[in-house]
Every structure is written in C-alpha cells, then in structure tokens.
Short mmCIF file of C-alpha atoms and ligand atoms in Angstrom, two decimals:
data_model
loop_
_atom_site.label_atom_id
_atom_site.label_comp_id
_atom_site.label_asym_id
_atom_site.label_seq_id
_atom_site.Cartn_x
_atom_site.Cartn_y
_atom_site.Cartn_z
CA MET A 1 -203.50 40.26 48.28
CA GLY A 2 -203.38 42.93 45.94
CA ARG A 3 -206.23 45.08 46.25
CA ASP A 4 -205.94 45.24 49.51
CA PHE A 5 -202.69 47.79 48.88
CA LEU A 6 -202.49 51.28 48.66
CA ASP A 7 -200.52 51.51 44.64
CA ILE A 8 -198.18 53.58 43.86
CA ARG A 9 -196.70 54.26 40.55
CA THR A 10 -195.26 57.91 40.19
CA VAL A 11 -193.74 60.82 42.43
CA ALA A 12 -196.63 62.41 42.36
CA GLN A 13 -199.33 60.29 43.49
CA LEU A 14 -197.19 59.65 46.62
CA CYS A 15 -196.95 63.10 47.24
CA ARG A 16 -201.01 63.60 46.73
CA HIS A 17 -201.31 60.45 49.13
CA ARG A 18 -198.85 59.84 51.54
CA LEU A 19 -198.90 56.67 52.83
CA ASP A 20 -201.14 57.10 55.42
CA ARG A 21 -204.06 55.62 53.57
CA ALA A 22 -201.90 52.18 53.78
CA PRO A 23 -204.73 50.01 54.40
CA ALA A 24 -203.50 47.88 57.90
CA ASP A 25 -203.26 44.38 57.22
CA PRO A 26 -203.97 42.40 59.72
CA ARG A 27 -202.54 39.39 57.61
CA TRP A 28 -199.34 40.15 58.14
CA ASP A 29 -199.31 40.98 61.67
CA LEU A 30 -199.36 37.33 63.78
CA PRO A 31 -197.66 38.50 67.07
CA ASP A 32 -197.79 35.05 67.90
CA ALA A 33 -197.08 33.08 65.23
CA PRO A 34 -194.68 31.09 67.38
CA GLU A 35 -190.80 30.72 65.86
CA PRO A 36 -188.47 27.49 65.41
CA LYS A 37 -185.64 27.38 68.75
CA ILE A 38 -183.14 28.48 65.95
CA HIS A 39 -183.83 31.85 65.99
CA ARG A 40 -183.33 32.44 69.66
CA ILE A 41 -179.50 30.96 69.83
CA HIS A 42 -178.97 34.64 70.03
CA GLY A 43 -180.42 38.31 70.23
CA TYR A 44 -180.61 41.21 67.29
CA PRO A 45 -182.03 44.20 68.00
CA ALA A 46 -185.01 44.99 65.87
CA LYS A 47 -184.61 41.27 64.64
CA PHE A 48 -187.93 41.39 61.89
CA PRO A 49 -189.98 38.01 62.87
CA ALA A 50 -189.58 35.24 60.63
CA PHE A 51 -193.31 34.13 59.01
CA LEU A 52 -192.28 37.51 56.94
CA THR A 53 -190.27 35.71 54.67
CA THR A 54 -193.35 33.17 54.54
CA LYS A 55 -195.75 36.07 53.44
CA ALA A 56 -193.35 37.68 51.19
CA LEU A 57 -193.42 34.49 49.17
CA GLU A 58 -196.56 33.82 49.36
CA TYR A 59 -196.96 37.60 48.11
CA ALA A 60 -194.56 37.22 45.22
CA ARG A 61 -195.87 33.61 44.24
CA ASP A 62 -199.44 35.77 44.24
CA GLN A 63 -198.09 37.52 42.34
CA GLY A 64 -196.78 34.86 39.31
CA LEU A 65 -192.86 35.12 40.35
CA ARG A 66 -191.58 31.63 40.99
CA PRO A 67 -188.71 32.35 43.82
CA ARG A 68 -185.57 30.74 43.31
CA ARG A 69 -183.10 32.75 44.59
CA VAL A 70 -183.65 35.03 47.49
CA ALA A 71 -181.74 37.67 49.00
CA ASP A 72 -181.81 40.02 52.15
CA VAL A 73 -179.71 43.47 51.46
CA PHE A 74 -179.13 43.77 55.49
CA CYS A 75 -179.46 40.37 56.27
CA GLY A 76 -178.41 40.87 60.27
CA CYS A 77 -179.56 37.96 62.18
CA GLY A 78 -180.37 35.87 59.20
CA THR A 79 -184.21 35.72 59.87
CA VAL A 80 -184.76 35.36 56.17
CA ALA A 81 -180.92 33.20 55.86
CA GLN A 82 -182.68 31.11 58.22
CA GLU A 83 -186.30 30.95 56.40
CA ALA A 84 -185.08 30.91 52.96
CA ARG A 85 -182.59 27.98 53.83
CA ARG A 86 -185.49 25.81 55.35
CA LYS A 87 -187.41 26.22 51.89
CA GLY A 88 -184.91 25.33 49.93
CA LEU A 89 -184.52 28.33 48.32
CA ASP A 90 -180.89 29.62 47.50
CA PHE A 91 -179.78 32.78 48.83
CA TRP A 92 -178.00 35.56 49.27
CA GLY A 93 -177.28 38.52 52.07
CA CYS A 94 -175.15 41.02 53.39
CA ASP A 95 -174.59 42.86 56.32
CA ILE A 96 -171.81 45.41 57.71
CA ASN A 97 -171.56 44.40 61.47
CA PRO A 98 -169.78 41.15 62.16
CA VAL A 99 -172.07 39.55 64.99
CA ALA A 100 -174.40 39.86 62.92
CA THR A 101 -172.80 38.39 60.13
CA LEU A 102 -171.78 35.56 63.10
CA ILE A 103 -175.30 34.36 63.84
CA ALA A 104 -176.65 34.75 60.16
CA ARG A 105 -173.76 32.07 59.04
CA THR A 106 -174.06 29.88 62.61
CA LYS A 107 -178.08 30.00 62.37
CA SER A 108 -177.61 29.32 58.14
CA ALA A 109 -175.15 26.33 59.00
CA SER A 110 -175.64 22.34 58.97
CA LEU A 111 -174.66 20.86 62.26
CA ARG A 112 -175.38 17.91 64.02
CA PRO A 113 -176.74 18.33 67.70
CA ALA A 114 -174.48 15.19 68.82
CA ARG A 115 -171.68 16.40 67.91
CA LEU A 116 -172.19 19.90 69.71
CA ARG A 117 -173.18 18.21 72.86
CA ARG A 118 -169.94 16.65 72.59
CA TYR A 119 -167.75 19.31 71.55
CA ALA A 120 -169.83 21.28 74.47
CA GLY A 121 -168.71 18.76 77.25
CA LEU A 122 -164.73 18.96 75.99
CA ILE A 123 -165.13 22.91 75.80
CA LEU A 124 -166.95 23.15 79.31
CA GLN A 125 -164.23 20.72 80.70
CA ALA A 126 -161.39 21.97 79.39
CA ALA A 127 -162.08 25.78 79.86
CA PRO A 128 -160.59 26.12 84.36
CA ASP A 129 -157.17 24.38 83.17
CA GLN A 130 -157.02 26.90 80.45
CA SER A 131 -154.95 30.24 80.25
CA PRO A 132 -157.30 33.66 82.03
CA ASP A 133 -155.89 35.66 79.38
CA VAL A 134 -156.32 35.97 75.55
CA THR A 135 -154.23 38.03 72.92
CA LEU A 136 -156.34 41.31 72.19
CA ALA A 137 -155.35 44.67 71.75
CA PRO A 138 -154.32 46.86 74.50
CA SER A 139 -157.39 48.75 73.87
CA ALA A 140 -159.76 46.07 73.65
CA ILE A 141 -158.48 44.65 76.88
CA ALA A 142 -158.81 48.00 79.22
CA ARG A 143 -162.70 48.65 77.19
CA LEU A 144 -163.85 45.03 78.41
CA GLN A 145 -162.15 45.43 82.25
CA GLU A 146 -164.47 48.36 82.45
CA TRP A 147 -167.72 46.19 81.42
CA PHE A 148 -165.95 42.59 83.47
CA VAL A 149 -165.62 42.41 87.12
CA PRO A 150 -162.24 40.85 87.06
CA GLU A 151 -163.55 37.22 87.88
CA GLN A 152 -165.49 37.66 84.98
CA TYR A 153 -162.88 38.43 83.13
CA ALA A 154 -160.64 35.80 83.65
CA GLU A 155 -163.29 32.91 83.73
CA LEU A 156 -164.39 34.35 79.55
CA ALA A 157 -160.57 34.56 79.16
CA ARG A 158 -160.59 31.05 80.01
CA LEU A 159 -163.79 29.82 78.24
CA LEU A 160 -162.35 31.65 75.19
CA ASN A 161 -159.49 29.48 74.72
CA ALA A 162 -160.53 25.89 75.71
CA ILE A 163 -163.17 26.95 72.72
CA ARG A 164 -160.65 27.76 70.73
CA ALA A 165 -158.23 24.64 72.26
CA ILE A 166 -161.12 22.41 71.25
CA VAL A 167 -162.51 22.93 67.80
CA PRO A 168 -160.65 23.68 65.07
CA ALA A 169 -160.69 26.71 63.84
CA ARG A 170 -161.27 25.44 60.13
CA SER A 171 -163.95 23.94 61.72
CA ARG A 172 -167.89 25.46 60.49
CA TYR A 173 -168.91 24.33 64.53
CA ARG A 174 -166.12 26.93 65.23
CA ASP A 175 -168.68 29.73 64.72
CA ALA A 176 -171.75 28.40 66.39
CA PHE A 177 -170.08 28.17 70.16
CA TYR A 178 -167.73 31.72 68.93
CA CYS A 179 -172.19 32.72 68.79
CA ALA A 180 -173.02 30.88 71.95
CA PHE A 181 -169.83 33.12 73.94
CA SER A 182 -171.23 36.19 72.19
CA ALA A 183 -174.62 35.52 72.97
CA ILE A 184 -174.11 35.41 77.16
CA LEU A 185 -171.57 38.51 77.06
CA LYS A 186 -174.43 40.23 78.23
CA SER A 187 -175.48 38.56 81.08
CA CYS A 188 -172.01 38.38 82.15
CA SER A 189 -171.06 41.53 82.10
CA GLN A 190 -172.28 44.95 83.73
CA TRP A 191 -174.29 46.38 80.77
CA ARG A 192 -177.73 47.22 82.93
CA GLN A 193 -180.10 44.36 81.72
CA ARG A 194 -182.41 44.65 79.05
CA SER A 195 -181.36 48.06 77.80
CA ILE A 196 -180.26 48.11 74.65
CA LYS A 197 -177.90 50.88 74.71
CA PRO A 198 -174.55 50.37 76.29
CA THR A 199 -175.40 52.13 80.01
CA PHE A 200 -173.56 50.17 82.82
CA ASP A 201 -174.63 49.13 85.90
CA HIS A 202 -172.51 48.38 88.71
CA GLY A 203 -174.47 46.83 91.22
CA LYS A 204 -176.06 43.90 88.98
CA ARG A 205 -174.68 40.36 89.63
CA PRO A 206 -173.44 39.25 86.64
CA ALA A 207 -174.30 35.34 85.74
CA THR A 208 -172.23 33.13 85.81
CA VAL A 209 -170.24 32.35 83.29
CA LEU A 210 -169.57 28.05 82.62
CA THR A 211 -173.39 28.10 83.55
CA ALA A 212 -174.50 30.38 81.23
CA PHE A 213 -173.06 28.91 78.40
CA SER A 214 -173.66 25.12 79.49
CA THR A 215 -177.18 26.87 79.05
CA GLN A 216 -176.45 28.63 75.35
CA CYS A 217 -174.44 25.62 74.45
CA GLU A 218 -178.09 23.11 75.41
CA LEU A 219 -180.09 25.72 73.48
CA LEU A 220 -178.09 25.65 70.82
CA ALA A 221 -178.09 22.27 69.81
CA SER A 222 -181.71 21.63 70.58
CA ALA A 223 -182.64 24.50 67.72
CA PHE A 224 -180.32 22.41 65.52
CA ALA A 225 -182.17 19.21 66.47
CA GLU A 226 -185.50 20.81 64.82
CA GLN A 227 -183.58 21.64 62.04
CA THR A 228 -185.51 20.27 59.04
CA GLY A 229 -185.16 20.81 54.83
CA THR A 230 -181.23 21.82 53.33
CA ALA A 231 -181.06 24.59 51.09
CA ALA A 232 -180.19 23.69 46.66
CA ARG A 233 -176.82 25.43 47.90
CA ALA A 234 -175.20 26.40 51.03
CA PRO A 235 -177.08 30.10 51.40
CA GLU A 236 -174.41 32.67 50.74
CA ILE A 237 -173.76 35.32 53.17
CA HIS A 238 -170.95 38.43 53.20
CA LEU A 239 -169.79 41.01 55.66
CA ALA A 240 -169.55 43.89 53.67
CA ASN A 241 -171.15 47.42 52.60
CA VAL A 242 -174.78 46.94 50.58
CA LEU A 243 -173.23 49.91 48.69
CA SER A 244 -170.16 48.45 47.84
CA VAL A 245 -170.73 44.86 47.70
CA GLU A 246 -170.26 43.00 44.55
CA PRO A 247 -173.81 41.82 43.45
CA PRO A 248 -174.79 38.44 44.03
CA PRO A 249 -173.05 36.11 40.62
CA MET A 250 -176.52 35.27 39.56
CA PRO A 251 -179.48 38.06 39.63
CA VAL A 252 -182.27 37.01 42.45
CA ASP A 253 -186.14 36.66 41.87
CA LEU A 254 -186.91 38.20 45.20
CA ILE A 255 -185.13 40.90 47.98
CA ILE A 256 -186.57 41.13 51.48
CA THR A 257 -185.35 43.26 53.94
CA SER A 258 -185.93 45.35 56.68
CA PRO A 259 -183.56 48.58 56.41
CA PRO A 260 -181.54 49.96 59.90
CA TYR A 261 -182.90 52.62 61.61
CA VAL A 262 -182.11 56.21 61.33
CA THR A 263 -180.13 57.08 64.22
CA SER A 264 -181.47 54.57 66.81
CA TYR A 265 -179.57 52.17 66.71
CA GLU A 266 -175.63 52.32 66.73
CA TYR A 267 -175.01 48.52 66.17
CA ALA A 268 -170.79 48.62 66.36
CA ASP A 269 -171.28 50.30 70.18
CA LEU A 270 -174.46 47.47 70.78
CA HIS A 271 -172.36 44.90 69.54
CA GLN A 272 -169.17 46.05 71.44
CA LEU A 273 -168.82 42.99 73.87
CA SER A 274 -168.43 40.57 71.34
CA SER A 275 -166.84 42.13 69.02
CA LEU A 276 -163.45 43.10 71.31
CA TRP A 277 -163.62 39.80 73.33
CA LEU A 278 -164.06 38.10 69.59
CA GLY A 279 -161.49 40.51 68.08
CA PHE A 280 -163.74 41.66 65.31
CA ALA A 281 -161.54 44.68 66.34
CA ASP A 282 -159.06 46.87 68.40
CA ASP A 283 -161.53 49.54 68.85
CA HIS A 284 -165.31 49.18 68.35
CA ARG A 285 -166.11 52.74 66.67
CA GLN A 286 -164.14 51.34 64.22
CA LEU A 287 -167.55 49.98 63.23
CA ARG A 288 -169.24 52.38 62.63
CA ALA A 289 -167.79 53.17 59.34
CA GLY A 290 -170.21 53.05 56.67
CA SER A 291 -172.97 51.83 58.43
CA ILE A 292 -176.05 53.11 57.69
CA GLY A 293 -178.22 54.89 60.07
CA SER A 294 -174.97 55.47 62.05
CA ALA A 295 -174.97 59.86 63.77
CA GLN A 296 -171.40 59.04 63.37
CA HIS A 297 -170.91 60.06 59.97
CA GLU A 298 -169.18 63.62 59.08
CA LEU A 299 -170.68 65.37 55.95
CA ASN A 300 -171.64 68.03 54.17
CA LEU A 301 -174.96 69.03 54.11
CA LYS A 302 -175.52 71.28 51.40
CA ARG A 303 -174.12 69.07 49.28
CA THR A 304 -176.21 66.25 50.71
CA MET A 305 -179.07 68.37 50.71
CA ALA A 306 -178.84 68.92 46.61
CA SER A 307 -178.72 65.09 46.22
CA LEU A 308 -181.85 63.89 48.03
CA ASN A 309 -185.15 63.47 46.86
CA ARG A 310 -188.21 65.65 47.24
CA THR A 311 -189.22 63.68 50.68
CA GLY A 312 -186.67 63.57 51.91
CA MET A 313 -185.82 67.40 51.30
CA GLN A 314 -188.99 68.41 52.90
CA ILE A 315 -187.87 65.77 56.69
CA VAL A 316 -184.61 66.90 56.37
CA PHE A 317 -185.45 71.05 56.39
CA SER A 318 -188.03 70.73 58.61
CA LEU A 319 -185.37 68.95 61.46
CA TYR A 320 -182.88 71.62 60.81
CA ASN A 321 -184.49 74.50 62.98
CA GLU A 322 -185.26 71.82 65.44
CA ASP A 323 -182.05 69.76 65.66
CA ARG A 324 -178.70 70.40 62.43
CA ARG A 325 -176.95 66.73 64.18
CA ALA A 326 -180.21 65.44 63.72
CA ALA A 327 -181.18 66.34 60.66
CA ARG A 328 -177.60 65.36 59.65
CA ALA A 329 -177.56 62.18 60.59
CA VAL A 330 -180.87 62.06 59.01
CA ALA A 331 -179.86 63.70 55.09
CA ASN A 332 -177.42 60.63 55.47
CA TYR A 333 -179.41 58.43 56.37
CA TYR A 334 -181.59 59.38 53.62
CA LEU A 335 -178.91 59.91 50.61
CA ASP A 336 -177.79 56.32 51.59
CA MET A 337 -180.81 54.73 51.30
CA GLN A 338 -181.60 56.21 47.94
CA ARG A 339 -178.07 54.49 46.96
CA VAL A 340 -179.94 51.58 48.27
CA ALA A 341 -182.67 51.17 46.45
CA CYS A 342 -181.22 51.74 43.30
CA ARG A 343 -178.57 49.08 44.79
CA CYS A 344 -181.86 46.84 45.21
CA ARG A 345 -183.31 47.36 41.13
CA GLU A 346 -179.18 46.42 40.41
CA PHE A 347 -180.14 43.12 42.12
CA LEU A 348 -182.82 42.02 40.74
CA THR A 349 -183.92 40.06 37.76
CA SER A 350 -185.75 42.16 35.92
CA SER A 351 -188.95 40.59 37.26
CA GLY A 352 -187.65 40.58 40.67
CA MET A 353 -189.77 42.18 43.92
CA ALA A 354 -188.11 43.52 46.52
CA VAL A 355 -190.01 43.82 49.66
CA PHE A 356 -189.01 45.88 52.68
CA VAL A 357 -190.41 46.44 56.58
CA ILE A 358 -189.69 49.72 57.35
CA GLY A 359 -190.94 52.07 60.32
CA ASN A 360 -191.42 55.69 60.69
CA THR A 361 -190.58 57.72 64.11
CA ARG A 362 -191.71 61.82 65.85
CA TYR A 363 -188.58 63.88 66.80
CA CYS A 364 -188.36 67.34 68.06
CA GLY A 365 -192.44 67.43 66.66
CA VAL A 366 -191.25 66.48 63.22
CA ASP A 367 -192.14 62.91 61.33
CA ILE A 368 -189.35 61.34 59.59
CA ASP A 369 -191.19 59.41 56.82
CA ASN A 370 -188.59 57.01 56.32
CA ALA A 371 -191.67 55.08 54.79
CA ALA A 372 -191.85 58.19 52.36
CA HIS A 373 -188.65 58.65 51.27
CA LEU A 374 -188.33 54.68 50.56
CA THR A 375 -190.88 54.96 48.43
CA GLU A 376 -189.65 57.77 46.33
CA ALA A 377 -186.35 56.07 46.38
CA LEU A 378 -187.55 53.47 44.48
CA LEU A 379 -189.39 54.41 41.98
CA GLU A 380 -186.64 56.93 41.12
CA ALA A 381 -184.38 54.13 41.14
CA GLY A 382 -186.02 52.29 38.33
CA PHE A 383 -188.98 50.27 39.85
CA ALA A 384 -192.49 51.01 38.26
CA ARG A 385 -195.16 50.60 41.26
CA VAL A 386 -194.15 50.07 45.06
CA ARG A 387 -197.34 48.80 46.99
CA ALA A 388 -198.11 49.61 50.75
CA ILE A 389 -199.70 48.12 53.78
CA LYS A 390 -199.42 49.01 56.83
CA ARG A 391 -198.79 45.63 59.79
CA ARG A 392 -199.05 46.47 63.42
CA ILE A 393 -195.67 45.85 65.84
CA SER A 394 -197.37 44.22 68.91
CA ASN A 395 -195.39 45.37 71.26
CA LYS A 396 -195.40 49.59 70.40
CA ALA A 397 -198.91 49.60 71.15
CA ALA A 398 -198.64 50.04 75.13
CA THR A 399 -195.11 50.88 74.99
CA PRO A 400 -195.02 53.86 72.42
CA TYR A 401 -191.99 55.94 73.66
CA ARG A 402 -188.26 54.92 74.56
CA SER A 403 -186.48 56.07 76.52
CA PRO A 404 -182.46 57.67 76.40
CA GLU A 405 -181.55 54.05 77.33
CA GLY A 406 -183.34 52.11 74.61
CA ARG A 407 -186.10 51.17 76.50
CA PHE A 408 -189.30 50.69 75.41
CA SER A 409 -191.97 53.10 77.85
CA ARG A 410 -195.09 54.66 78.80
CA ALA A 411 -192.98 58.29 79.40
CA ARG A 412 -194.63 60.88 76.69
CA THR A 413 -191.32 62.87 77.49
CA ASP A 414 -189.31 60.58 76.06
CA ASN A 415 -189.32 59.57 71.63
CA HIS A 416 -192.24 58.82 70.38
CA ILE A 417 -192.36 55.74 68.10
CA TYR A 418 -194.75 54.34 66.46
CA ALA A 419 -197.31 51.20 67.07
CA HIS A 420 -197.04 50.29 63.04
CA GLU A 421 -194.33 49.97 60.00
CA TYR A 422 -194.89 49.30 56.49
CA VAL A 423 -194.25 46.76 54.33
CA LEU A 424 -193.61 48.06 51.07
CA ILE A 425 -193.23 45.78 47.62
CA ALA A 426 -191.27 47.53 44.65
CA HIS A 427 -192.49 45.57 41.40
CA SER A 428 -190.58 46.10 38.46
C1 LIG B 1 -182.93 46.33 60.89
S1 LIG B 1 -181.43 45.46 61.28
C2 LIG B 1 -182.13 44.19 60.33
C3 LIG B 1 -182.32 42.68 61.38
C4 LIG B 1 -183.37 41.78 60.46
N1 LIG B 1 -183.46 41.64 59.34
C5 LIG B 1 -182.64 40.64 61.18
O1 LIG B 1 -183.56 40.53 61.53
O2 LIG B 1 -181.79 39.97 61.67
C6 LIG B 1 -180.47 46.48 59.84
C7 LIG B 1 -179.46 46.18 59.54
O3 LIG B 1 -179.06 46.56 58.73
C8 LIG B 1 -176.83 46.54 58.85
N2 LIG B 1 -176.07 47.31 58.37
C9 LIG B 1 -176.38 49.27 58.75
N3 LIG B 1 -175.53 49.09 57.27
C10 LIG B 1 -175.39 48.28 56.39
C11 LIG B 1 -174.80 48.69 55.70
N4 LIG B 1 -174.12 49.86 55.32
N5 LIG B 1 -174.25 47.51 54.54
C12 LIG B 1 -174.67 46.06 55.10
N6 LIG B 1 -175.85 46.08 55.91
C13 LIG B 1 -175.74 47.49 56.79
C14 LIG B 1 -177.05 45.90 60.36
O4 LIG B 1 -175.64 46.14 60.70
C15 LIG B 1 -178.28 45.75 60.78
O5 LIG B 1 -177.66 44.12 61.11
#
C-alpha cells in the first residue's frame, strides 16, 4: 500500500513536488459504501464517510501498527468514535461545537431500542399538555421567534418540556431525545431547505413537529437495533478546544480526523437553532470563539505572518493582494492548524500515526493549498514523514462550485471547490 503514496520527508521535498503529484487511489473513494443507519440520525456539515475509519485502520495495520486507542481531535458528529466503538477500540475525541458532541455522545452510547420506543411514545403523549414556554434567555427567544412561526415555536416548546418531564436528566437517554429534537429543527423552521448557510425562506411550509419527531425517534430506535459490538471502554468525548484540551489520559496509537474548512462553515451559525433551543448559548455568536476556520477572529496580521510556515506565508501573501479580509481568515486558520499538528504529535505514542482528510479550495484566483500547508506543519511538528494520496469526493465532480448560500452548483461565477481531497498520513 505504501508504494502508492507520495512520500514526503522534508520541507524541501514538499516545495519541490507540492502535492499535485500525489496519486489518486480509488480504494479510498468507495462513494457507494453503505453506512450503518446510526450515521444518519442527525445531519452534520462535512461529516466524512464512515469507511475512511476502516481504511485508516487497515493502513496502520499494514504498516505494523496494532491500534488499540484511536482519537479524533475534530470529532464532529462522532463518525470515527462510532466506528472505533463498533470495532472494540478505545476512543478519545474532542470538538468545540456542543451540537457535535451531543450527536457524537448519542451515537456512541449503548441504548436499547425498546426503551427508546417506550420513551418516545410517552413523550409524544405528554407533549400536547405541556406549557408552550421554555426558560431561555430573552435574546435566544427573540432569535428563535424569527426562525419559527408562532405555532411551530409553541409546539417545539411543548415537545422540549415533554422530553424533560419524561426522561430523567441524568439518563443517557436524555441526550438521544435532545438529538432527535435537534435533528428536526431545520425542517420545522423557515430555514431554506437544503441550504447549509442560515437563509430565511418565509414561503416555506414547515414540517409538523410531532410527526417529524416521531419519525426521527423511529430512525433512532432502528439505528440502535442495528448496532453490534461494544468498546472495551465507553468512548470519551469532550466538549473542548483542541488547542487547549487536556491530552488523552494515555497516548493514542492512531488519530483519524478531518479539520474544519477555512471560512466555509461557521458551525456556530449553522447549528444556531439547536444551540439556542437546548440552552448551549444565549447568543449563538458566542460559540464562534475558538472555532478553527471561523472568519470572525481578530488578529494581528503582521505578527501572525511571522509565525506562519513557508507554504502558509506564500498563500496568505497572494491572497492579501486580492482580499484582505480573506487573507486574515486564512492566516488565522493556518496558524491554528500549525498548533493542531503539534498537539497531534503530543497526543500520540512514539510510533503513532495521524491520518488527516483535508480539501483545498480556490478563492479570488488563489489556490488555497491547505493540504500542502498541513504537510509542512506536520513535518515541522516532528513527524518523520507524510504520505499523501488524493481521493475523489463523489458529488463534487458534477457540481464543483458553491453558491453564497452554501449550495453546490455548476455556476462558474460561484466559488470553485475541488472534486478531490487529500488523505495525509503522518508517521512518527
Ligand atoms: C470537518 S468537521 C469534522 C467532521 C467529522 N469528521 C464528522 O464526521 O462528523 C470539523 C470539526 O471541527 C470542529 N472544530 C472547529 N474548531 C475546533 C477547535 N478549536 N477544537 C475542536 N474542534 C473544533 C468543528 O466544530 C467541526 O465539528
């Protein structure tokens, strides 16, 4: 397997070859690989395909590593957590987005389908008699009332109160029902259907709350009915910033992760409905703080530039002439990603490996080569070499552009995104 990779051991080698010459490997594509239902219990932007965990584990074993402890430093909705659990491996993960860790915890829990169905029945029965008021900050209520027509708002409030009345606060089933509640919010709101960016559609007919919730609970129960395997220990999932989180209690053998995309997703904005309803924040913008790839951070560009690696500096310089705001955002992202590379090295055993799935983009005519930047950061963080291949992203070949609302499109006037991404494997 190793022969099929572009092997980079020094920064000089990276500068000579860049990553364009990394071979495309269809074994990492598998667009139609079936996924267990558990991965569909809640949508998540830029969730990666579950089979990548299996490929990464196969690769590590092929290289003589016997991974027992796996980590994902951007664990998102818990794709790697869940796959590691199914394979009986210990898992440690963190994510800064409370909606992500709610989904990840739910997916990796051991829940009984019969109990899920019984609770769901009781919640649906109790909901109509609950109060249509929930205790939320006035700012959260005001924002939510913009997204929901009064009838939907009242029904959702009754449903949330019913969940709280029926499922004990300390029960691990509470998370599962919050997760089902969170999963129906967009369809019950005036959020434009299929738009990943927050866009109002006042003409939209929202879904019926209790019907949507009932369908979601049934999906949850059938997903857990399909589950097999248990981890040696329950997966550890932390709501935390990778740059400041306490390291895993024991070093891990393998990190499998996909970093956030620079400036494309504001997770705090995308999950505002869930964060506000569930009380994770009074104002969703508070949750942008610390999020890597957020365009909202202030920074001193001059000071940041001095700390960027060579690839990062070149890209930020080129972009600065076109769009200063974007240049700042990319500089900030690159600086954070350099720190992430160091943290990954710190979390691993002395023979451990880290597998990153990362895409490039093009902005204002400038190639934003995130993969080359990360490769350099990994070498500088002390990894001995980085192996790279390209994998195709199945739906992007036909729709390689993205509109300002975040829809994939064919319009050449929209932002270009690539039809492939990189798998980078850093060896100690
Ligand atoms: C591309 S997504 C990961 C998706 C994940 N592989 C999955 O399948 O769900 C990147 C994640 O990084 C998280 N993130 C951004 N900044 C972070 C930070 N400073 N610390 C930890 N997680 C962060 C985002 O919340 C997002 O969930």
